[in-house]
């Protein structure tokens, strides 16, 4: 089992706000990154260093962390945001990485 | 532009080895660490390890210790992952992914991904 826990599936109405969470005992100490993956495509980085957005990523995507839970929030969700989302952070050793199990986001 | 181009699909017999390449262009190869990530069909992402293209230093996920080797060729700006003793569970798409920045933030995210290489392990 992964050291990072995500809800397997989340749904959101078009134009609404959704929060996708990632839980892990080490998240108080380490940065988190988030990836969006659509079928048949390579993942795309949407958040790095817990709250930083790469250039080209819409500002409706934001990241935050509190305690042992990191969150990816999408404000004003668009149809094209329907995808799988994965969190990533260091494991308990501190010098290796691990992914969460992924969350399938459905836009209604 | 910055891009990573991976080698083509492979079909291997159980017990064999597979070596996937990832050629970098558009940036200074030795300035950014490179990660390898794999994804079995219908499954999630799995981190395999990281290589420092400058010194060749590596760290591997515990799961792959003793079975994986990551190397680089600075003359061609190419990194490689070699996985031995293949079994059916190693059937997956293998991705290389560049660290979002150099130095201390090499573990903070992967911003550029290769297109992926399918490795099929089947008798």
Short mmCIF file of C-alpha atoms in Angstrom, two decimals:
data_model
loop_
_atom_site.label_atom_id
_atom_site.label_comp_id
_atom_site.label_asym_id
_atom_site.label_seq_id
_atom_site.Cartn_x
_atom_site.Cartn_y
_atom_site.Cartn_z
CA UNK A 1 0.00 0.00 0.00
CA UNK A 2 1.10 3.56 -0.75
CA UNK A 3 2.30 5.90 1.97
CA UNK A 4 0.12 8.54 0.31
CA UNK A 5 -3.65 8.04 0.36
CA UNK A 6 -6.06 9.55 -2.15
CA UNK A 7 -9.78 9.10 -2.66
CA UNK A 8 -10.22 6.83 -5.70
CA UNK A 9 -12.90 8.99 -7.29
CA UNK A 10 -14.35 12.47 -6.94
CA UNK A 11 -17.03 14.23 -8.97
CA UNK A 12 -17.80 17.92 -9.43
CA UNK A 13 -20.39 19.93 -11.32
CA UNK A 14 -19.15 22.03 -14.21
CA UNK A 15 -18.01 25.44 -12.99
CA UNK A 16 -17.87 24.44 -9.34
CA UNK A 17 -14.90 24.05 -7.00
CA UNK A 18 -13.39 20.69 -6.13
CA UNK A 19 -10.70 19.69 -3.66
CA UNK A 20 -8.64 16.57 -4.20
CA UNK A 21 -6.75 15.44 -1.12
CA UNK A 22 -3.63 13.44 -0.39
CA UNK A 23 -2.89 12.14 3.11
CA UNK A 24 0.46 11.01 4.43
CA UNK A 25 2.32 11.03 7.73
CA UNK A 26 5.33 12.80 6.24
CA UNK A 27 3.47 15.60 4.47
CA UNK A 28 4.16 17.97 7.36
CA UNK A 29 7.83 17.82 6.42
CA UNK A 30 8.00 17.48 2.64
CA UNK A 31 6.78 19.23 -0.46
CA UNK A 32 4.03 17.74 -2.61
CA UNK A 33 3.60 17.76 -6.37
CA UNK A 34 0.43 17.05 -8.33
CA UNK A 35 -0.02 15.55 -11.79
CA UNK A 36 -2.94 15.46 -14.18
CA UNK A 37 -3.14 12.49 -16.52
CA UNK A 38 -5.61 11.96 -19.34
CA UNK A 39 -6.07 8.58 -21.04
CA UNK A 40 -3.20 7.57 -23.26
CA UNK A 41 -1.10 10.61 -22.34
CA UNK A 42 1.91 11.29 -20.18
CA UNK A 43 1.20 13.03 -16.88
CA UNK A 44 1.34 16.82 -16.68
CA UNK A 45 2.71 18.69 -13.68
CA UNK A 46 0.07 21.07 -12.30
CA UNK A 47 1.55 21.91 -8.87
CA UNK A 48 5.09 21.55 -7.49
CA UNK A 49 6.64 22.44 -4.17
CA UNK A 50 3.16 22.08 -2.63
CA UNK A 51 1.78 25.38 -3.92
CA UNK A 52 3.69 26.48 -7.02
CA UNK A 53 2.04 26.45 -10.42
CA UNK A 54 4.22 25.84 -13.50
CA UNK A 55 3.94 28.28 -16.37
CA UNK A 56 1.09 27.41 -18.68
CA UNK A 57 -1.07 25.86 -15.98
CA UNK A 58 -4.34 27.79 -15.51
CA UNK A 59 -4.68 29.72 -12.28
CA UNK A 60 -7.83 27.77 -11.39
CA UNK A 61 -5.41 25.11 -10.12
CA UNK A 62 -3.97 25.73 -6.65
CA UNK A 63 -2.17 23.67 -4.03
CA UNK A 64 -2.03 23.80 -0.27
CA UNK A 65 -1.14 21.68 2.73
CA UNK A 66 -2.24 21.48 6.35
CA UNK A 67 -0.96 18.95 8.81
CA UNK A 68 -0.74 15.55 7.16
CA UNK A 69 -3.07 16.46 4.28
CA UNK A 70 -2.18 18.15 1.01
CA UNK A 71 -4.86 19.46 -1.32
CA UNK A 72 -5.23 20.29 -4.97
CA UNK A 73 -8.10 22.70 -5.53
CA UNK A 74 -9.67 23.43 -8.88
CA UNK A 75 -11.82 26.57 -8.86
CA UNK A 76 -14.38 26.88 -11.65
CA UNK A 77 -13.81 23.35 -12.92
CA UNK A 78 -13.89 22.94 -16.70
CA UNK A 79 -14.85 19.90 -18.72
CA UNK A 80 -11.24 19.48 -19.83
CA UNK A 81 -10.18 19.02 -16.20
CA UNK A 82 -11.71 15.56 -16.18
CA UNK A 83 -8.70 13.31 -15.63
CA UNK A 84 -6.76 11.24 -13.12
CA UNK A 85 -4.82 13.22 -10.55
CA UNK A 86 -1.81 11.93 -8.62
CA UNK A 87 0.06 13.39 -5.68
CA UNK A 88 3.75 12.72 -5.09
CA UNK A 89 6.06 13.34 -2.16
CA UNK A 90 8.98 11.82 -0.29
CA UNK A 91 8.56 8.55 1.55
CA UNK A 92 9.42 7.81 5.16
CA UNK A 93 13.13 7.51 4.30
CA UNK A 94 13.16 11.08 3.04
CA UNK A 95 15.33 10.31 0.02
CA UNK A 96 12.88 8.44 -2.15
CA UNK A 97 9.58 9.44 -3.69
CA UNK A 98 6.17 7.80 -3.71
CA UNK A 99 2.92 8.46 -5.57
CA UNK A 100 -0.57 8.38 -4.18
CA UNK A 101 -2.95 5.89 -5.69
CA UNK A 102 -4.63 8.53 -7.84
CA UNK A 103 -8.05 10.20 -7.93
CA UNK A 104 -10.34 9.96 -10.93
CA UNK A 105 -12.09 13.31 -11.34
CA UNK A 106 -15.42 13.32 -13.15
CA UNK A 107 -16.93 16.61 -14.28
CA UNK A 108 -20.72 16.43 -14.34
CA UNK B 1 12.20 23.49 -26.96
CA UNK B 2 12.83 21.24 -24.02
CA UNK B 3 11.93 17.66 -24.79
CA UNK B 4 12.60 14.10 -23.82
CA UNK B 5 12.38 11.44 -26.50
CA UNK B 6 12.26 7.81 -25.45
CA UNK B 7 13.07 4.62 -27.30
CA UNK B 8 10.43 2.40 -28.85
CA UNK B 9 8.29 -0.37 -27.45
CA UNK B 10 9.83 -3.67 -26.46
CA UNK B 11 8.57 -7.22 -25.99
CA UNK B 12 10.63 -9.37 -23.65
CA UNK B 13 10.50 -12.91 -22.32
CA UNK B 14 10.29 -13.48 -18.55
CA UNK B 15 13.76 -13.47 -17.02
CA UNK B 16 15.21 -11.18 -19.69
CA UNK B 17 16.29 -7.56 -19.29
CA UNK B 18 14.91 -4.40 -20.86
CA UNK B 19 16.79 -1.17 -21.42
CA UNK B 20 14.90 2.02 -22.20
CA UNK B 21 16.57 5.23 -23.30
CA UNK B 22 15.56 8.86 -22.88
CA UNK B 23 17.30 11.53 -24.96
CA UNK B 24 17.20 15.11 -23.74
CA UNK B 25 17.35 18.29 -25.78
CA UNK B 26 16.75 21.99 -25.36
CA UNK B 27 18.46 22.42 -21.99
CA UNK B 28 21.71 21.71 -20.15
CA UNK B 29 21.55 17.96 -19.59
CA UNK B 30 23.76 17.90 -16.51
CA UNK B 31 21.84 20.60 -14.65
CA UNK B 32 18.64 18.66 -13.92
CA UNK B 33 18.16 15.31 -12.24
CA UNK B 34 16.08 12.73 -14.10
CA UNK B 35 13.46 10.41 -12.64
CA UNK B 36 11.96 7.20 -13.97
CA UNK B 37 8.30 6.40 -13.40
CA UNK B 38 6.28 3.46 -14.63
CA UNK B 39 2.60 2.70 -15.04
CA UNK B 40 1.16 -0.79 -15.44
CA UNK B 41 -1.96 -1.09 -17.62
CA UNK B 42 -4.94 0.43 -15.84
CA UNK B 43 -2.87 1.17 -12.74
CA UNK B 44 -1.37 4.21 -11.06
CA UNK B 45 2.04 5.83 -11.33
CA UNK B 46 5.02 4.22 -9.63
CA UNK B 47 8.32 5.99 -8.92
CA UNK B 48 11.36 3.88 -9.77
CA UNK B 49 14.33 6.08 -9.02
CA UNK B 50 16.43 9.13 -9.82
CA UNK B 51 19.76 9.79 -11.48
CA UNK B 52 22.02 12.81 -11.32
CA UNK B 53 23.18 13.21 -14.92
CA UNK B 54 26.21 15.17 -13.81
CA UNK B 55 27.86 12.64 -11.51
CA UNK B 56 25.78 9.57 -12.36
CA UNK B 57 24.66 9.12 -8.77
CA UNK B 58 21.44 7.18 -8.33
CA UNK B 59 18.77 6.39 -5.75
CA UNK B 60 16.32 3.59 -6.43
CA UNK B 61 12.95 2.70 -4.95
CA UNK B 62 13.33 -0.16 -2.48
CA UNK B 63 11.08 -2.33 -4.60
CA UNK B 64 13.57 -2.32 -7.50
CA UNK B 65 16.84 -2.51 -5.57
CA UNK B 66 19.13 -5.13 -7.09
CA UNK B 67 17.12 -5.36 -10.30
CA UNK B 68 17.34 -1.84 -11.72
CA UNK B 69 20.20 0.25 -13.03
CA UNK B 70 20.03 3.85 -14.18
CA UNK B 71 22.89 5.25 -16.19
CA UNK B 72 23.64 8.23 -18.38
CA UNK B 73 25.75 9.22 -21.37
CA UNK B 74 26.65 12.88 -21.20
CA UNK B 75 28.01 12.86 -24.75
CA UNK B 76 24.52 12.17 -26.12
CA UNK B 77 22.44 13.71 -23.30
CA UNK B 78 20.75 10.37 -22.77
CA UNK B 79 19.70 8.52 -19.64
CA UNK B 80 18.88 4.84 -19.49
CA UNK B 81 16.94 2.52 -17.23
CA UNK B 82 17.78 -1.17 -17.29
CA UNK B 83 15.44 -3.58 -15.52
CA UNK B 84 16.53 -7.20 -15.20
CA UNK B 85 14.85 -10.51 -14.30
CA UNK B 86 11.66 -9.32 -15.92
CA UNK B 87 8.33 -10.83 -14.91
CA UNK B 88 4.82 -10.30 -16.19
CA UNK B 89 4.16 -7.69 -13.50
CA UNK B 90 6.82 -5.48 -15.11
CA UNK B 91 4.59 -5.00 -18.14
CA UNK B 92 4.09 -1.24 -18.08
CA UNK B 93 4.72 2.09 -19.74
CA UNK B 94 8.03 3.50 -18.57
CA UNK B 95 8.45 7.28 -18.43
CA UNK B 96 11.48 9.46 -17.89
CA UNK B 97 10.68 12.78 -16.22
CA UNK B 98 12.94 15.76 -15.59
CA UNK B 99 13.13 17.34 -12.14
CA UNK B 100 11.41 20.71 -12.05
CA UNK B 101 14.67 22.42 -11.09
CA UNK B 102 18.22 21.56 -10.25
CA UNK B 103 19.89 21.06 -6.90
CA UNK B 104 17.87 20.89 -3.71
CA UNK B 105 14.47 20.93 -5.40
CA UNK B 106 15.16 17.83 -7.51
CA UNK B 107 12.47 16.02 -5.52
CA UNK B 108 9.87 18.79 -5.73
CA UNK B 109 8.25 17.70 -8.98
CA UNK B 110 8.80 16.58 -12.58
CA UNK B 111 8.01 19.17 -15.22
CA UNK B 112 8.99 17.55 -18.52
CA UNK B 113 8.01 13.96 -19.36
CA UNK B 114 9.03 11.63 -22.14
CA UNK B 115 6.32 10.13 -24.31
CA UNK B 116 6.58 6.79 -22.56
CA UNK B 117 7.89 3.40 -23.64
CA UNK B 118 5.73 0.29 -23.48
CA UNK B 119 7.54 -2.80 -22.23
CA UNK B 120 5.61 -6.04 -22.52
CA UNK B 121 6.83 -9.11 -20.70
CA UNK B 122 5.30 -12.25 -22.13
CA UNK B 123 6.34 -15.79 -22.87
#
